[in-house]
mmCIF file of C-alpha atoms in Angstrom:
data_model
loop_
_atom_site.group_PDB
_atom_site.id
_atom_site.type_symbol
_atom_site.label_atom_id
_atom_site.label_comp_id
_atom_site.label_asym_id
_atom_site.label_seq_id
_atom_site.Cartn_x
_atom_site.Cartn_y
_atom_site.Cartn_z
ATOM 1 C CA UNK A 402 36.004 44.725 -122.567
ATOM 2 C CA UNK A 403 34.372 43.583 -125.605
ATOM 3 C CA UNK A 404 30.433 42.473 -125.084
ATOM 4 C CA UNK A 405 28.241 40.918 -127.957
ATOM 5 C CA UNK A 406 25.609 39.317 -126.456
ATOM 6 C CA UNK A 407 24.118 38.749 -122.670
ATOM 7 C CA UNK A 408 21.150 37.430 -120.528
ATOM 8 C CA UNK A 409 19.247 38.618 -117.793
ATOM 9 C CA UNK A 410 16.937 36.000 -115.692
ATOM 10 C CA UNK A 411 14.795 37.062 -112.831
ATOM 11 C CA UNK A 412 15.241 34.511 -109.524
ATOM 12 C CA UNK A 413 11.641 33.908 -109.137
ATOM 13 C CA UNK A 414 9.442 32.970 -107.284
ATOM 14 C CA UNK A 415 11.564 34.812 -104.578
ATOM 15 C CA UNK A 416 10.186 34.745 -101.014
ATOM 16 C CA UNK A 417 9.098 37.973 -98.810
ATOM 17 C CA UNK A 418 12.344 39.020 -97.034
ATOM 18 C CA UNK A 419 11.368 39.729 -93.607
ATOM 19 C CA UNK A 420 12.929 42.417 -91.120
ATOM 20 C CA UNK A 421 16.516 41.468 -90.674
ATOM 21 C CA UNK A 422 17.152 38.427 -92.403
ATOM 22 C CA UNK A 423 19.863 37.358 -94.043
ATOM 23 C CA UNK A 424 19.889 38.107 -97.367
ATOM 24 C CA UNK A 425 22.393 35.840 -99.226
ATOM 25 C CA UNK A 426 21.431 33.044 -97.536
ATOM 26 C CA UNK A 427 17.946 33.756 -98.805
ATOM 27 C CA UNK A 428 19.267 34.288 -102.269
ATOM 28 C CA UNK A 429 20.865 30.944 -102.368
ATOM 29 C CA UNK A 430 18.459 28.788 -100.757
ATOM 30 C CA UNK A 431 16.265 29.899 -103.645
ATOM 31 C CA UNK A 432 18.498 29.678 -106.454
ATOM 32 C CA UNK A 433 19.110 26.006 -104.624
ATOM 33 C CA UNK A 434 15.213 25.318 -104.947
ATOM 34 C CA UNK A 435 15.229 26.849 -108.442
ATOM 35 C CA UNK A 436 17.514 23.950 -109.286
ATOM 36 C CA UNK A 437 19.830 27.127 -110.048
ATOM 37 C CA UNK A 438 23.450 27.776 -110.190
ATOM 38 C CA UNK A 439 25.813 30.396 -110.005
ATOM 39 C CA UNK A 440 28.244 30.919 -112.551
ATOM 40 C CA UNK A 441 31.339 32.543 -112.412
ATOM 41 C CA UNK A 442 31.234 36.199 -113.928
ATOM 42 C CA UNK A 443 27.493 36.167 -113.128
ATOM 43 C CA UNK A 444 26.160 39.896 -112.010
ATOM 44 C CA UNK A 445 23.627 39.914 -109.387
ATOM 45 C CA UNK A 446 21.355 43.001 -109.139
ATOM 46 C CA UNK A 447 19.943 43.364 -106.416
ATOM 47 C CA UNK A 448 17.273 45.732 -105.595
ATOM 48 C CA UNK A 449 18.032 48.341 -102.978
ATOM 49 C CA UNK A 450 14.643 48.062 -100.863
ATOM 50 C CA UNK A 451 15.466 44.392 -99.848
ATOM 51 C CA UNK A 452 18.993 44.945 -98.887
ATOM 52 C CA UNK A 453 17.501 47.962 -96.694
ATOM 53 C CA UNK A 454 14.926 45.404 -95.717
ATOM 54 C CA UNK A 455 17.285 43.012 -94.939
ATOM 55 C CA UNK A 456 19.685 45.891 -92.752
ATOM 56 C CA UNK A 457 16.770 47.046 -90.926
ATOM 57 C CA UNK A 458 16.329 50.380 -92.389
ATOM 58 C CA UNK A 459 13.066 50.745 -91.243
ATOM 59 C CA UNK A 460 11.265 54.295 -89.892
ATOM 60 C CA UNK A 461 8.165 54.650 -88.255
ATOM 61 C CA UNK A 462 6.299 57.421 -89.341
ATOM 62 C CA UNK A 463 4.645 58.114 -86.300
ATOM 63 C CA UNK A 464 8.247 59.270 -84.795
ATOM 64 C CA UNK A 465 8.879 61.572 -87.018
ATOM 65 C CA UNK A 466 7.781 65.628 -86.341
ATOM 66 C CA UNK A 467 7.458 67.722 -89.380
ATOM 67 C CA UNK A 468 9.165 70.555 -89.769
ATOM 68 C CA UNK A 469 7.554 73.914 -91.141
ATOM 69 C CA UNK A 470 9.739 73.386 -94.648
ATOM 70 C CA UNK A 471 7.988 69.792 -94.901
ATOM 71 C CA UNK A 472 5.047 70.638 -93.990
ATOM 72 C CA UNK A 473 5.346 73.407 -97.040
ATOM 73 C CA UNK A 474 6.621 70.605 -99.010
ATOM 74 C CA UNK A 475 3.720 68.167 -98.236
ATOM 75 C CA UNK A 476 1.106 71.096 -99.436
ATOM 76 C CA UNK A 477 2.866 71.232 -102.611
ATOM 77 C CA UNK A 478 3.722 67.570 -103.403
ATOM 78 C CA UNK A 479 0.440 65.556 -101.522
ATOM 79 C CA UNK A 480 3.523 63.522 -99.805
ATOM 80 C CA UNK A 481 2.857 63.383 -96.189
ATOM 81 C CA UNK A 482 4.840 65.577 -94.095
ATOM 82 C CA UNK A 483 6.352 63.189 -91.875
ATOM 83 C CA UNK A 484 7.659 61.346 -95.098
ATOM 84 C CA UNK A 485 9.023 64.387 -96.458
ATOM 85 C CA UNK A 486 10.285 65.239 -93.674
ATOM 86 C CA UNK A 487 12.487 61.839 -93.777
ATOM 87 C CA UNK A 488 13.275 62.862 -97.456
ATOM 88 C CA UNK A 489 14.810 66.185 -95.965
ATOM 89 C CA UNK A 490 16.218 64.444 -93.148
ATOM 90 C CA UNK A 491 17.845 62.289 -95.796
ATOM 91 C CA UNK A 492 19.278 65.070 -98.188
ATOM 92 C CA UNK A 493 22.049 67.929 -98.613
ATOM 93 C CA UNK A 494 19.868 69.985 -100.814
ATOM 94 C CA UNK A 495 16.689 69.200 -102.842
ATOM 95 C CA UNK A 496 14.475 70.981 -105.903
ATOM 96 C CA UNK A 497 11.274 69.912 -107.484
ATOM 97 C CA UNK A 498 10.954 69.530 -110.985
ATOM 98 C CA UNK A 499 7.992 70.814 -110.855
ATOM 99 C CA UNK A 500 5.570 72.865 -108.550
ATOM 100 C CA UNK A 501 3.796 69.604 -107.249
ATOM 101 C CA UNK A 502 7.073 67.421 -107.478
ATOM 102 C CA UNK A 503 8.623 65.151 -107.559
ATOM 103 C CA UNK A 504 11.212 65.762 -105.291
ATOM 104 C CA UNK A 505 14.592 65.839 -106.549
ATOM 105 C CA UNK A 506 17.259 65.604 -103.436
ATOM 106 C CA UNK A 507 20.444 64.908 -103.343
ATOM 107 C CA UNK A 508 21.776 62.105 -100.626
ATOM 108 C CA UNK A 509 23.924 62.432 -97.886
ATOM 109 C CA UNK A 510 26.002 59.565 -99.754
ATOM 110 C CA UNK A 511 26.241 61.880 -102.543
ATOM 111 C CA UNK A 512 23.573 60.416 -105.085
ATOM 112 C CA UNK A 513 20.574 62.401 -106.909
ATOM 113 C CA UNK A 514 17.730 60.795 -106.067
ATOM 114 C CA UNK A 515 13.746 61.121 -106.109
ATOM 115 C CA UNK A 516 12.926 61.397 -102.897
ATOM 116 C CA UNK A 517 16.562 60.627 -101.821
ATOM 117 C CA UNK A 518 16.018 56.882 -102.215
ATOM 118 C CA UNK A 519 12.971 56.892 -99.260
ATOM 119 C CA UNK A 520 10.525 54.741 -100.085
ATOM 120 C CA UNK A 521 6.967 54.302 -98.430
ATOM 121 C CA UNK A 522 6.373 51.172 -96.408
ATOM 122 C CA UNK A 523 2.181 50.587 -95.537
ATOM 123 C CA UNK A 524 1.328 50.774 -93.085
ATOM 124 C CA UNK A 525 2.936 54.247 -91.892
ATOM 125 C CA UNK A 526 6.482 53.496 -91.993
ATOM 126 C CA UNK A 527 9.633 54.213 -94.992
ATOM 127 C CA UNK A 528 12.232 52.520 -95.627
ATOM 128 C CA UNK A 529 15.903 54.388 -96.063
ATOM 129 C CA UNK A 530 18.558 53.510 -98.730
ATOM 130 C CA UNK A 531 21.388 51.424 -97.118
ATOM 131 C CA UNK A 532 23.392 52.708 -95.019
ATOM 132 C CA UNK A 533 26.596 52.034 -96.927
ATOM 133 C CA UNK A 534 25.422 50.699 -100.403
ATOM 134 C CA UNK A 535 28.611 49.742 -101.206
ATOM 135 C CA UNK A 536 29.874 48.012 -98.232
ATOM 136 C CA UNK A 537 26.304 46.121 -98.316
ATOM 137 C CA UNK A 538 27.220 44.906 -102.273
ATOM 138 C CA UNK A 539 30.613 44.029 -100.721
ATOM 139 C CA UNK A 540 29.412 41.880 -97.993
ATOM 140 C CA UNK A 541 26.743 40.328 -100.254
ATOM 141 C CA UNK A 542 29.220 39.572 -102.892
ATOM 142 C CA UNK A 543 31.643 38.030 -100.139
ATOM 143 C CA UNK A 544 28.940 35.871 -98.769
ATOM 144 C CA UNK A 545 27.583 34.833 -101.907
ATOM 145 C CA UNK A 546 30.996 33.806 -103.471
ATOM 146 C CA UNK A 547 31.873 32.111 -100.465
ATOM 147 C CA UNK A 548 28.928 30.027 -100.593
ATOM 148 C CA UNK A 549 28.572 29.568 -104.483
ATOM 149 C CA UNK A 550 32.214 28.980 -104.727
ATOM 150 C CA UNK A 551 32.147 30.537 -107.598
ATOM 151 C CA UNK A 552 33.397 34.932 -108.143
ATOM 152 C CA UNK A 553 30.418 36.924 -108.856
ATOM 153 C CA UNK A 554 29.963 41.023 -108.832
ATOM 154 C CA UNK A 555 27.063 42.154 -107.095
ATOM 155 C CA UNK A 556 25.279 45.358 -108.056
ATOM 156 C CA UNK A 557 22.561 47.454 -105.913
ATOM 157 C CA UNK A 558 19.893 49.142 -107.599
ATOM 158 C CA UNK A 559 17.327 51.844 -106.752
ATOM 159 C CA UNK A 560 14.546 53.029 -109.299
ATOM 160 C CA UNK A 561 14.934 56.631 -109.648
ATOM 161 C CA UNK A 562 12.843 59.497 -111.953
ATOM 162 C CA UNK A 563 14.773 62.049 -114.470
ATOM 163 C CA UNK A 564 13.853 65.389 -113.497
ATOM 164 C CA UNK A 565 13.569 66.355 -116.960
ATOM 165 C CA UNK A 566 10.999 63.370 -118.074
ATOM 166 C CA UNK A 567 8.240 61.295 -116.932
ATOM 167 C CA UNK A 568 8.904 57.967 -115.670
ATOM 168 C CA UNK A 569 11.390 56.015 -113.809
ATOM 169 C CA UNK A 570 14.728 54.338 -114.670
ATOM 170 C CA UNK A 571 17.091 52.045 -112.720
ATOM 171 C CA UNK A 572 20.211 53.412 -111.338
ATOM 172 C CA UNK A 573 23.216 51.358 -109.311
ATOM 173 C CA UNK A 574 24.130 53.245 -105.666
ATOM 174 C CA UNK A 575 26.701 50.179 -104.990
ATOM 175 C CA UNK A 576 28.514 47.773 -106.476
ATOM 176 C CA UNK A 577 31.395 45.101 -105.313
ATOM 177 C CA UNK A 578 33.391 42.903 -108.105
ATOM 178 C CA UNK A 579 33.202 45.117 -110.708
ATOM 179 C CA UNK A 580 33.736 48.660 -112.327
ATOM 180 C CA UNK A 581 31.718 51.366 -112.172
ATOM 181 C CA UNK A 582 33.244 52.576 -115.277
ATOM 182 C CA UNK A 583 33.731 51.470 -118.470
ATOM 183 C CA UNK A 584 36.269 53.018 -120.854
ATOM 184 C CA UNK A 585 36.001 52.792 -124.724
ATOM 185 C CA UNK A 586 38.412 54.248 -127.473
ATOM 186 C CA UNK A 587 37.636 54.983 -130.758
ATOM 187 C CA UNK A 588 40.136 54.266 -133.556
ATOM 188 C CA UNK A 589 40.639 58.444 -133.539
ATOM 189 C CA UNK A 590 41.908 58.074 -129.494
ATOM 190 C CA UNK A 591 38.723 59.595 -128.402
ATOM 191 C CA UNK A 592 37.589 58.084 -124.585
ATOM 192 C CA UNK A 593 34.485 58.050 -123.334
ATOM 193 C CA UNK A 594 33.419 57.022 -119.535
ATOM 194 C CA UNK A 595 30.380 55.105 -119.192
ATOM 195 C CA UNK A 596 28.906 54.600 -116.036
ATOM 196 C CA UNK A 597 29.016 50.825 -116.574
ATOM 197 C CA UNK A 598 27.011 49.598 -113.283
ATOM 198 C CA UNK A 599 24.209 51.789 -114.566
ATOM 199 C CA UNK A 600 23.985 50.236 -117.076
ATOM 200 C CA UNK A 601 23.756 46.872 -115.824
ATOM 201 C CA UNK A 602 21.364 47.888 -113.175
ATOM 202 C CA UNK A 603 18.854 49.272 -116.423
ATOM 203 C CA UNK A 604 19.097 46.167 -117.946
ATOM 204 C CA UNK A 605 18.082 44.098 -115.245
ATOM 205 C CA UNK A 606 15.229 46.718 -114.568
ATOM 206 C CA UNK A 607 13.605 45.261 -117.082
ATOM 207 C CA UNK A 608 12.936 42.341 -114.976
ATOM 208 C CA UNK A 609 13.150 44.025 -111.688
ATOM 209 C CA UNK A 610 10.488 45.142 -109.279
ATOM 210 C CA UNK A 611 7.799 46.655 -111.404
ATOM 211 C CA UNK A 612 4.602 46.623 -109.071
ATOM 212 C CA UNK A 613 3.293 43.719 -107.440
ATOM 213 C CA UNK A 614 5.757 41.757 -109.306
ATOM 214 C CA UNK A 615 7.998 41.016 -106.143
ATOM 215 C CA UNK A 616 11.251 40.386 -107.998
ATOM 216 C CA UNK A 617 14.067 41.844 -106.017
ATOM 217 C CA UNK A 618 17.009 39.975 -107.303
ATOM 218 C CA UNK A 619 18.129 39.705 -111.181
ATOM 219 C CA UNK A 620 21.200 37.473 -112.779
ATOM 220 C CA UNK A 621 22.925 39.246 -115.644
ATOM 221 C CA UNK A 622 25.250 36.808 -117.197
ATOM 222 C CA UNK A 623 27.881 36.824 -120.279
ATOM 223 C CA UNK A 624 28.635 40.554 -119.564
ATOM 224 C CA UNK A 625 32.363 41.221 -119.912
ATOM 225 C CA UNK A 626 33.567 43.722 -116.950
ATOM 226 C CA UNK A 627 36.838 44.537 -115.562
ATOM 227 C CA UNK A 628 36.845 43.258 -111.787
ATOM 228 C CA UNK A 629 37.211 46.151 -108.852
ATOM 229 C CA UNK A 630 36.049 47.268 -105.392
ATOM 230 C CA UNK A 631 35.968 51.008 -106.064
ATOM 231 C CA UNK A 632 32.106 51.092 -106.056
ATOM 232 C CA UNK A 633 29.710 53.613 -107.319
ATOM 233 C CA UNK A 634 30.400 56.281 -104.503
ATOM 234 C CA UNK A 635 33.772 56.219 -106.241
ATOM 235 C CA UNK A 636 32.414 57.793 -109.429
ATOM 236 C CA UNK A 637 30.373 60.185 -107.476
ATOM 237 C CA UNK A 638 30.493 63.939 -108.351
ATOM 238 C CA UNK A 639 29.714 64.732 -104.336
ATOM 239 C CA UNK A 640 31.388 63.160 -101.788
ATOM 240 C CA UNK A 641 29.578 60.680 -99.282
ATOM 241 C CA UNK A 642 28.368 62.926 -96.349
ATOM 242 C CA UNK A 643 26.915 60.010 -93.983
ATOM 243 C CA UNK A 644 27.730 61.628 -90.792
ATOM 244 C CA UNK A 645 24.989 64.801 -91.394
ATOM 245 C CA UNK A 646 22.938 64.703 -88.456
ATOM 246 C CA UNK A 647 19.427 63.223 -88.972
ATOM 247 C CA UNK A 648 16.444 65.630 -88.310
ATOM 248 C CA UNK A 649 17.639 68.673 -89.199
ATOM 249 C CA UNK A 650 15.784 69.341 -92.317
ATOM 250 C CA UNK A 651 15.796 73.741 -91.187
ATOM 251 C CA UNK A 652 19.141 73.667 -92.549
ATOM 252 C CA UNK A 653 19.075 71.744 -95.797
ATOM 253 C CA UNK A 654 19.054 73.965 -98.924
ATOM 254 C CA UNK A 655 17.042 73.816 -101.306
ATOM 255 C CA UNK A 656 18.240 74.781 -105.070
ATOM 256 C CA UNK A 657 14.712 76.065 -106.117
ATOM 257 C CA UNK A 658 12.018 76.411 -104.483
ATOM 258 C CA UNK A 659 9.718 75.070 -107.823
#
């Protein structure tokens, strides 16, 4: 599994995904008007606000009653409480990394996240993660290889801070076509795991989303991968929790307090 060189192209101009559309039909009407074709192998990255976009992940803020922990929360962090709240609502357990934040929670699905994956939508709404990030890459993949006639892997990708640095990175929380992991061997017999769909998520990151850029989707090509459906929840330390019940933030734990 062998790589020596690669590319990464942004699809762009890409149109403002609305509420419930379609997604891969969106995707390939503008690769169509790009004069743009899939080829097979190609690795579509996909970033994770659109797909919840396009799945109707939507929360009004307005709905949503604080509880005394996010309130707390809000007065250290200058996050509103009702989003926090959602960020609770959202999580198993949570820290900050430091007193004023960011918060650090980790996902029902079982990822580590900034602000489990909710991001802020103007005016007074968020936007959740997927609900099943890797059933979503599936579907896309299915739709988009059925259409393209050609196999492609589809990756999902969320920006998410380091709670031990500044800044932001790019992470995968699904992935349908290819493996999560990638396996090398030294001459010596020494393995090593590398959480492969990571890494391709990074690289297109590079393209992806920074602000007011409005680049959602990425095409890594030449990138040699082996070909599976185990997605990234399969690599996951913590098992996928999605059944928690919503709104009960009083009983999430929190590993420090910061």
């Amino acid at each position: 599994m062998t790589t020596s060189a690669f590319s990464v192209h942004s699809i762009e101009p890409f149109p403002e995904i609305k509420e419930g559309a379609p997604l891969a039909d969106t995707i390939i009407r503008t690769l169509s008007e790009q004069n743009t074709q899939l080829q097979p192998g190609d690795i579509l990255v996909i970033a994770s606000k659109v797909v919840s976009i396009s799945e109707s992940q939507h929360v009004d803020l307005a709905t949503v009653t604080p509880s005394s922990e996010a309130v707390d929360l809000s007065a250290k962090t200058g996050k509103p409480a009702e989003l926090v709240q959602l960020i609770l609502d959202e999580s198993t357990s949570h820290f900050l990394t430091t007193d004023r934040g960011p918060i650090i929670a980790r996902h029902r699905l079982g990822h580590q996240l900034t602000s489990a994956g909710v991001d802020r939508a103007e005016p007074g709404g968020a936007w959740l993660l997927p609900a099943d990030p890797d059933a979503s890459a599936r579907r896309l993949r299915d739709e988009l290889t059925a259409t393209a006639g050609v196999p492609v892997a589809v990756v999902i990708a969320d920006s998410d801070g380091r709670p031990d640095r500044r800044g932001a990175t790019v992470i995968a929380i699904g992935s349908a076509g290819i493996s999560p992991l990638r396996i090398t061997e030294a001459p010596n017999g020494k393995r090593q795991e590398e959480t492969f769909t990571d890494m391709v998520a990074a690289t297109a990151g590079i393209v992806l989303g920074q602000r007011g850029r409005g680049v959602p989707v990425a095409i890594v090509r030449g990138v040699t991968y082996g070909s599976s459906d185990d997605g990234v929840g399969s690599i996951l330390h913590h098992p996928a929790n999605p059944s928690s019940p919503q709104g009960a933030a009083g009983s999430c734990s929190s590993e420090t307090a910061g």
